[in-house]
């Protein structure tokens, strides 16, 4: 039995693959002369964040105010919250919890600007603000180029606020249907944001930071002259979605779910103990019917077809050897969503358990 001391389901993190992924990205950022500010919502682990900083990350990105709190409490001193925060209670709380740390926030609406300015006006030091720009994802952010000027100017003239730069995330790269399309999206991510920064500077506004980033686009966006910072997150683990996108190979993927065969009710069906409460129900890029809801690490053609909360149902050939009690490592479709459901990462070196890291920022939704 593999990892006999571990109760399943649990998350395994292959140390050598993690280290390789971390080093590759750190080296890439160094080569492109851009700051690496990884997104920590992927792993939610101060231990892993510390390792990224040892390898050269300038600080981190978080998605939510409550995630920021976890990393601030863990002693990190340079964070960006890359989702707009507009709740006045959360704003007031962050202005206190930041202490002496550097905590930049995202603004993409006039109301968001006004709320941050009202709260920050009486603080003893300004709040650093990044203006969010939408380069095609169609989520949040102002339009790129000169259209970004009015809000940028309003931020820079607001009491309590200091405009630090512009930020975008080309999440539409995940829908690219070819490597060429992905490259085009990555290049445009950098170029549209650099153009926007140029407009701001031409209007006399300061714009030192030009921040792009997603794992699928970072190879291209980071090379656009004028980009100063990249924020990939998923690269630490990689997952089924990145493999299907052509960004990673199965051998790059560092995170798996260790599961146990609960039942073999029919020769052509295996049932594992990793349901949607363990894996998440993320259906990947092309939907569950095409890519499955998770795949066996050592036999990626075997895919989970259905999930209930506690069960994963996997069609298998009758000749497949799986028996009740066997252990299987499952590659999740979306590592970030899977990690959010767990309390610990078990770091392994082959079949040896090395250590455990708590996932301290799991479930931080506010
Ligand atoms: C604003 C923002 N920046 C960076 C990232 C990191 O992207 P990825 O996980 O593809 O590396 C995300 C991911 O959702 C994001 O929303």
Short mmCIF file of C-alpha atoms and ligand atoms in Angstrom, two decimals:
data_model
loop_
_atom_site.label_atom_id
_atom_site.label_comp_id
_atom_site.label_asym_id
_atom_site.label_seq_id
_atom_site.Cartn_x
_atom_site.Cartn_y
_atom_site.Cartn_z
CA UNK A 1 0.00 0.00 0.00
CA UNK A 2 1.36 3.39 -0.93
CA UNK A 3 1.78 5.86 1.95
CA UNK A 4 0.32 3.42 4.50
CA UNK A 5 0.46 5.96 7.31
CA UNK A 6 -1.79 8.44 5.56
CA UNK A 7 -5.53 8.45 5.87
CA UNK A 8 -7.22 9.25 2.58
CA UNK A 9 -8.24 11.33 0.83
CA UNK A 10 -5.35 13.76 1.32
CA UNK A 11 -3.18 16.09 -0.71
CA UNK A 12 0.32 15.02 -1.72
CA UNK A 13 2.83 17.56 -2.92
CA UNK A 14 5.84 16.08 -4.73
CA UNK A 15 8.80 18.05 -3.44
CA UNK A 16 11.12 17.66 -6.44
CA UNK A 17 8.42 18.79 -8.88
CA UNK A 18 7.43 21.71 -6.68
CA UNK A 19 11.05 22.84 -6.43
CA UNK A 20 11.47 22.53 -10.20
CA UNK A 21 8.32 24.58 -10.88
CA UNK A 22 9.37 27.23 -8.36
CA UNK A 23 12.91 27.50 -9.75
CA UNK A 24 11.78 27.65 -13.37
CA UNK A 25 9.46 30.59 -12.73
CA UNK A 26 11.96 32.41 -10.51
CA UNK A 27 14.59 32.00 -13.22
CA UNK A 28 12.17 33.13 -15.93
CA UNK A 29 11.32 36.31 -14.00
CA UNK A 30 15.02 37.02 -13.44
CA UNK A 31 15.78 36.52 -17.15
CA UNK A 32 12.99 38.91 -18.13
CA UNK A 33 14.01 41.41 -15.42
CA UNK A 34 10.52 41.54 -13.93
CA UNK A 35 9.47 41.23 -10.31
CA UNK A 36 7.78 37.97 -9.37
CA UNK A 37 4.78 38.46 -7.11
CA UNK A 38 3.14 35.03 -7.14
CA UNK A 39 -0.55 34.60 -6.44
CA UNK A 40 -0.86 32.86 -3.09
CA UNK A 41 -4.53 31.95 -3.48
CA UNK A 42 -3.22 28.88 -5.31
CA UNK A 43 -1.56 27.29 -2.28
CA UNK A 44 -2.81 29.44 0.64
CA UNK A 45 0.25 28.33 2.59
CA UNK A 46 2.67 30.69 4.34
CA UNK A 47 5.29 27.89 4.27
CA UNK A 48 5.15 27.67 0.50
CA UNK A 49 5.08 31.46 0.19
CA UNK A 50 8.26 31.64 2.28
CA UNK A 51 9.96 29.26 -0.15
CA UNK A 52 8.91 31.48 -3.08
CA UNK A 53 10.38 34.52 -1.34
CA UNK A 54 13.63 32.63 -0.65
CA UNK A 55 13.85 32.08 -4.40
CA UNK A 56 13.39 35.76 -5.16
CA UNK A 57 9.68 36.65 -5.07
CA UNK A 58 9.31 40.30 -4.03
CA UNK A 59 6.10 39.63 -2.12
CA UNK A 60 2.76 38.03 -2.81
CA UNK A 61 -0.67 38.47 -4.34
CA UNK A 62 -3.82 37.42 -2.52
CA UNK A 63 -7.42 37.32 -3.67
CA UNK A 64 -9.30 38.40 -0.56
CA UNK A 65 -8.94 40.60 2.48
CA UNK A 66 -9.20 37.61 4.81
CA UNK A 67 -6.39 35.90 2.86
CA UNK A 68 -4.29 39.02 3.32
CA UNK A 69 -4.86 38.77 7.08
CA UNK A 70 -3.45 35.23 7.17
CA UNK A 71 -0.28 36.25 5.35
CA UNK A 72 0.10 39.47 7.35
CA UNK A 73 -0.18 37.49 10.58
CA UNK A 74 2.47 35.11 9.22
CA UNK A 75 4.83 38.09 8.90
CA UNK A 76 4.73 38.91 5.17
CA UNK A 77 5.20 42.60 4.53
CA UNK A 78 4.46 43.21 0.85
CA UNK A 79 1.07 42.14 -0.49
CA UNK A 80 -1.33 43.06 -3.27
CA UNK A 81 -5.02 42.19 -2.95
CA UNK A 82 -5.92 41.51 -6.59
CA UNK A 83 -9.72 41.54 -6.27
CA UNK A 84 -11.55 44.81 -5.62
CA UNK A 85 -12.45 45.24 -1.93
CA UNK A 86 -15.48 47.53 -1.52
CA UNK A 87 -17.04 46.57 1.83
CA UNK A 88 -16.38 49.50 4.21
CA UNK A 89 -15.99 47.12 7.18
CA UNK A 90 -13.35 45.11 5.37
CA UNK A 91 -11.61 48.29 4.23
CA UNK A 92 -11.49 49.63 7.80
CA UNK A 93 -10.23 46.28 9.07
CA UNK A 94 -7.43 46.10 6.47
CA UNK A 95 -6.28 49.63 7.27
CA UNK A 96 -5.68 48.41 10.82
CA UNK A 97 -4.44 44.89 10.13
CA UNK A 98 -1.82 46.06 7.61
CA UNK A 99 0.18 47.52 10.51
CA UNK A 100 3.49 48.63 9.02
CA UNK A 101 3.26 46.28 6.02
CA UNK A 102 2.98 47.35 2.42
CA UNK A 103 -0.53 46.40 1.27
CA UNK A 104 -1.69 47.55 -2.15
CA UNK A 105 -5.32 47.31 -3.21
CA UNK A 106 -7.18 47.20 -6.48
CA UNK A 107 -9.57 49.91 -7.64
CA UNK A 108 -11.65 49.68 -10.80
CA UNK A 109 -14.73 51.78 -10.05
CA UNK A 110 -15.47 55.31 -8.93
CA UNK A 111 -17.38 53.98 -5.92
CA UNK A 112 -14.47 51.74 -4.93
CA UNK A 113 -12.10 54.71 -5.17
CA UNK A 114 -14.39 56.87 -3.06
CA UNK A 115 -14.75 54.22 -0.34
CA UNK A 116 -11.01 53.63 -0.03
CA UNK A 117 -10.28 57.37 -0.04
CA UNK A 118 -12.90 58.09 2.64
CA UNK A 119 -11.43 55.42 4.89
CA UNK A 120 -7.77 56.22 4.20
CA UNK A 121 -7.96 60.01 4.39
CA UNK A 122 -7.28 60.03 8.13
CA UNK A 123 -4.53 57.35 8.07
CA UNK A 124 -0.97 58.33 8.83
CA UNK A 125 0.25 56.86 5.55
CA UNK A 126 -1.46 56.55 2.17
CA UNK A 127 -2.96 53.40 0.69
CA UNK A 128 -1.20 52.24 -2.43
CA UNK A 129 -3.67 51.64 -5.25
CA UNK A 130 -3.39 49.68 -8.47
CA UNK A 131 -5.87 50.53 -11.18
CA UNK A 132 -7.34 47.34 -12.61
CA UNK A 133 -7.51 47.15 -16.39
CA UNK A 134 -9.50 44.59 -18.39
CA UNK A 135 -7.45 43.37 -21.35
CA UNK A 136 -10.16 41.03 -22.65
CA UNK A 137 -11.25 38.69 -19.87
CA UNK A 138 -14.54 40.52 -19.40
CA UNK A 139 -14.52 40.29 -15.60
CA UNK A 140 -13.50 43.42 -13.68
CA UNK A 141 -11.39 46.41 -14.70
CA UNK A 142 -11.58 49.56 -16.76
CA UNK A 143 -10.91 49.55 -20.50
CA UNK A 144 -7.23 49.85 -21.47
CA UNK A 145 -5.53 52.90 -23.01
CA UNK A 146 -6.78 56.46 -22.66
CA UNK A 147 -10.12 55.19 -21.31
CA UNK A 148 -8.34 54.40 -18.04
CA UNK A 149 -7.28 58.04 -17.52
CA UNK A 150 -10.30 59.52 -15.69
CA UNK A 151 -10.26 56.95 -12.89
CA UNK A 152 -6.44 56.97 -12.72
CA UNK A 153 -6.50 60.75 -12.32
CA UNK A 154 -9.23 60.58 -9.72
CA UNK A 155 -7.21 58.05 -7.70
CA UNK A 156 -4.05 60.14 -7.85
CA UNK A 157 -5.98 63.22 -6.67
CA UNK A 158 -7.78 61.38 -3.85
CA UNK A 159 -6.87 62.13 -0.23
CA UNK A 160 -5.32 59.08 1.40
CA UNK A 161 -4.56 57.26 -1.87
CA UNK A 162 -1.38 56.88 -3.88
CA UNK A 163 -1.56 55.56 -7.44
CA UNK A 164 1.08 52.85 -7.70
CA UNK A 165 0.33 51.54 -11.18
CA UNK A 166 -1.83 49.32 -13.33
CA UNK A 167 -2.71 45.64 -13.04
CA UNK A 168 -4.43 43.08 -15.24
CA UNK A 169 -5.11 39.33 -15.43
CA UNK A 170 -5.64 37.71 -18.84
CA UNK A 171 -7.83 34.90 -17.51
CA UNK A 172 -9.38 34.50 -20.97
CA UNK A 173 -6.14 32.70 -21.87
CA UNK A 174 -7.77 29.65 -20.26
CA UNK A 175 -10.27 29.57 -23.14
CA UNK A 176 -7.63 29.68 -25.89
CA UNK A 177 -8.08 26.92 -28.42
CA UNK A 178 -4.50 26.84 -29.72
CA UNK A 179 -0.95 27.68 -28.67
CA UNK A 180 -0.99 30.57 -31.17
CA UNK A 181 -4.14 32.03 -29.64
CA UNK A 182 -2.62 31.76 -26.18
CA UNK A 183 0.52 33.54 -27.35
CA UNK A 184 -1.55 36.32 -28.89
CA UNK A 185 -3.48 36.77 -25.66
CA UNK A 186 -0.26 36.79 -23.60
CA UNK A 187 1.40 39.37 -25.81
CA UNK A 188 -1.71 41.56 -25.87
CA UNK A 189 -1.95 41.34 -22.07
CA UNK A 190 1.46 42.96 -21.78
CA UNK A 191 1.09 45.41 -24.65
CA UNK A 192 -2.33 46.76 -23.68
CA UNK A 193 -1.20 47.31 -20.12
CA UNK A 194 2.07 48.98 -21.13
CA UNK A 195 0.06 51.25 -23.49
CA UNK A 196 -2.20 52.15 -20.59
CA UNK A 197 0.79 52.99 -18.37
CA UNK A 198 2.15 55.18 -21.19
CA UNK A 199 -1.14 57.11 -21.38
CA UNK A 200 -1.07 57.69 -17.64
CA UNK A 201 2.52 58.94 -17.67
CA UNK A 202 1.84 61.19 -20.66
CA UNK A 203 -0.91 62.78 -18.57
CA UNK A 204 1.59 63.42 -15.79
CA UNK A 205 0.53 60.57 -13.51
CA UNK A 206 2.96 58.27 -11.74
CA UNK A 207 2.76 54.64 -12.85
CA UNK A 208 5.78 52.71 -11.59
CA UNK A 209 4.09 49.30 -11.53
CA UNK A 210 2.83 47.48 -14.64
CA UNK A 211 1.61 44.12 -13.33
CA UNK A 212 0.43 41.21 -15.49
CA UNK A 213 0.07 37.58 -14.88
CA UNK A 214 -1.44 34.20 -15.21
CA UNK A 215 0.32 30.86 -15.55
CA UNK A 216 -0.71 30.22 -19.18
CA UNK A 217 0.23 33.72 -20.42
CA UNK A 218 3.26 34.60 -18.30
CA UNK A 219 5.79 33.24 -20.81
CA UNK A 220 4.73 35.91 -23.30
CA UNK A 221 3.40 38.79 -21.23
CA UNK A 222 6.57 38.96 -19.13
CA UNK A 223 8.68 39.64 -22.22
CA UNK A 224 6.81 42.76 -23.31
CA UNK A 225 9.12 45.73 -22.64
CA UNK A 226 7.62 47.95 -19.96
CA UNK A 227 6.03 45.16 -17.90
CA UNK A 228 7.52 45.38 -14.40
CA UNK A 229 5.83 42.56 -12.48
CA UNK A 230 4.27 39.12 -13.02
CA UNK A 231 1.74 37.35 -10.78
CA UNK A 232 1.36 33.71 -11.83
CA UNK A 233 -0.21 31.45 -9.20
CA UNK A 234 -0.97 27.99 -10.49
CA UNK A 235 2.59 27.34 -11.75
CA UNK A 236 3.64 26.00 -8.36
CA UNK A 237 1.44 22.90 -8.76
CA UNK A 238 0.14 22.81 -12.34
CA UNK A 239 -2.88 20.57 -12.97
CA UNK A 240 -5.16 18.88 -15.49
CA UNK A 241 -6.30 22.19 -16.95
CA UNK A 242 -2.71 23.32 -17.60
CA UNK A 243 -1.92 19.95 -19.20
CA UNK A 244 -4.95 20.20 -21.49
CA UNK A 245 -3.94 23.74 -22.38
CA UNK A 246 -0.46 22.55 -23.38
CA UNK A 247 1.22 24.69 -20.73
CA UNK A 248 2.47 21.71 -18.68
CA UNK A 249 3.12 18.00 -19.06
CA UNK A 250 1.70 15.45 -16.62
CA UNK A 251 5.25 15.06 -15.25
CA UNK A 252 5.31 18.73 -14.25
CA UNK A 253 2.25 18.42 -12.02
CA UNK A 254 3.27 18.44 -8.37
CA UNK A 255 -0.06 18.13 -6.57
CA UNK A 256 -2.16 14.97 -6.42
CA UNK A 257 -4.95 13.65 -4.27
CA UNK A 258 -4.14 10.33 -2.66
CA UNK A 259 -7.35 8.30 -2.77
CA UNK A 260 -8.44 4.80 -1.85
CA UNK A 261 -10.51 2.40 -3.92
CA UNK A 262 -13.72 2.06 -1.92
CA UNK A 263 -15.50 -0.33 -4.24
CA UNK A 264 -15.32 -2.20 -7.53
CA UNK A 265 -19.03 -2.80 -7.95
CA UNK A 266 -18.62 -3.93 -11.57
CA UNK A 267 -15.62 -4.97 -13.69
CA UNK A 268 -15.85 -1.70 -15.62
CA UNK A 269 -16.26 0.63 -12.61
CA UNK A 270 -14.00 1.73 -9.79
CA UNK A 271 -15.19 4.00 -6.98
CA UNK A 272 -12.69 6.17 -5.08
CA UNK A 273 -13.10 8.03 -1.79
CA UNK A 274 -12.36 11.47 -3.30
CA UNK A 275 -15.67 13.14 -4.11
CA UNK A 276 -16.49 16.76 -4.83
CA UNK A 277 -15.70 17.65 -1.18
CA UNK A 278 -12.14 16.56 -1.91
CA UNK A 279 -11.46 17.49 -5.53
CA UNK A 280 -13.99 20.29 -6.15
CA UNK A 281 -16.36 19.91 -9.10
CA UNK A 282 -14.22 21.94 -11.46
CA UNK A 283 -14.98 20.47 -14.86
CA UNK A 284 -11.87 21.75 -16.58
CA UNK A 285 -11.63 23.56 -19.86
CA UNK A 286 -13.83 21.50 -22.11
CA UNK A 287 -16.34 20.26 -19.54
CA UNK A 288 -16.55 17.02 -17.59
CA UNK A 289 -17.84 14.95 -20.52
CA UNK A 290 -14.66 15.58 -22.45
CA UNK A 291 -11.90 15.91 -19.86
CA UNK A 292 -13.34 14.16 -16.82
CA UNK A 293 -13.35 15.48 -13.26
CA UNK A 294 -9.84 14.28 -12.41
CA UNK A 295 -7.44 11.71 -13.86
CA UNK A 296 -5.19 8.96 -12.52
CA UNK A 297 -1.63 10.24 -12.32
CA UNK A 298 -0.01 7.08 -13.63
CA UNK A 299 -2.77 6.24 -16.15
CA UNK A 300 -4.14 9.61 -17.33
CA UNK A 301 -6.52 7.91 -19.75
CA UNK A 302 -8.52 6.81 -16.69
CA UNK A 303 -10.79 9.75 -15.86
CA UNK A 304 -13.37 10.39 -13.17
CA UNK A 305 -16.73 10.50 -14.92
CA UNK A 306 -18.96 11.43 -12.00
CA UNK A 307 -18.60 12.85 -8.52
CA UNK A 308 -20.86 12.80 -5.54
CA UNK A 309 -19.72 14.47 -2.36
CA UNK A 310 -17.75 11.46 -1.09
CA UNK A 311 -17.35 9.28 -4.19
CA UNK A 312 -15.54 9.46 -7.51
CA UNK A 313 -16.84 7.07 -10.15
CA UNK A 314 -14.28 5.97 -12.71
CA UNK A 315 -15.03 3.84 -15.78
CA UNK A 316 -12.13 1.39 -16.27
CA UNK A 317 -11.37 -1.50 -18.61
CA UNK A 318 -12.35 -4.86 -17.11
CA UNK A 319 -8.67 -5.81 -17.20
CA UNK A 320 -7.65 -2.89 -14.94
CA UNK A 321 -6.19 -4.34 -11.73
CA UNK A 322 -7.76 -2.05 -9.08
CA UNK A 323 -9.11 -3.72 -5.94
CA UNK A 324 -10.81 -2.44 -2.80
CA UNK A 325 -8.19 -0.82 -0.58
CA UNK A 326 -5.76 0.07 -3.37
CA UNK A 327 -4.31 3.58 -3.35
CA UNK A 328 -4.49 5.83 -6.41
CA UNK A 329 -3.03 9.28 -7.01
CA UNK A 330 -5.49 11.57 -8.78
CA UNK A 331 -4.44 14.68 -10.68
CA UNK A 332 -7.10 17.35 -10.07
CA UNK A 333 -8.41 19.52 -12.89
CA UNK A 334 -7.92 22.74 -10.92
CA UNK A 335 -5.33 22.59 -8.16
CA UNK A 336 -6.29 25.95 -6.58
CA UNK A 337 -9.91 24.87 -6.06
CA UNK A 338 -8.82 21.50 -4.68
CA UNK A 339 -6.36 22.99 -2.19
CA UNK A 340 -9.07 25.26 -0.79
CA UNK A 341 -10.90 22.14 0.45
CA UNK A 342 -8.02 20.76 2.53
CA UNK A 343 -6.26 21.54 5.77
CA UNK A 344 -2.76 20.33 4.95
CA UNK A 345 -0.29 19.63 2.20
CA UNK A 346 1.71 16.45 2.72
CA UNK A 347 5.12 17.00 1.16
CA UNK A 348 6.51 13.78 -0.31
CA UNK A 349 9.75 12.71 -1.91
CA UNK A 350 8.76 9.67 -3.96
CA UNK A 351 7.17 7.35 -1.44
CA UNK A 352 8.64 9.13 1.61
CA UNK A 353 6.68 11.71 3.59
CA UNK A 354 8.98 14.67 4.23
CA UNK A 355 6.79 17.12 6.15
CA UNK A 356 3.37 18.75 6.32
CA UNK A 357 2.37 22.33 5.69
CA UNK A 358 -0.95 23.69 6.99
CA UNK A 359 -3.15 25.40 4.40
CA UNK A 360 -3.80 28.34 6.64
CA UNK A 361 -5.72 30.55 4.21
CA UNK A 362 -8.19 27.88 3.08
CA UNK A 363 -11.80 28.99 3.05
CA UNK A 364 -10.95 32.70 3.18
CA UNK A 365 -13.86 33.95 1.12
CA UNK A 366 -14.37 37.43 2.57
C1 LIG B 1 -6.01 38.83 -10.57
C2 LIG B 1 -5.27 37.55 -10.74
N1 LIG B 1 -3.94 37.59 -10.87
C3 LIG B 1 -3.20 36.46 -11.04
C4 LIG B 1 -3.82 35.21 -11.08
C5 LIG B 1 -2.97 33.98 -11.24
O1 LIG B 1 -3.34 33.24 -12.37
P1 LIG B 1 -2.89 31.73 -12.56
O2 LIG B 1 -3.47 30.96 -11.45
O3 LIG B 1 -3.37 31.36 -13.90
O4 LIG B 1 -1.42 31.70 -12.50
C6 LIG B 1 -5.21 35.14 -10.94
C7 LIG B 1 -5.90 33.84 -10.97
O5 LIG B 1 -7.07 33.70 -10.88
C8 LIG B 1 -5.95 36.33 -10.76
O6 LIG B 1 -7.29 36.32 -10.64
#
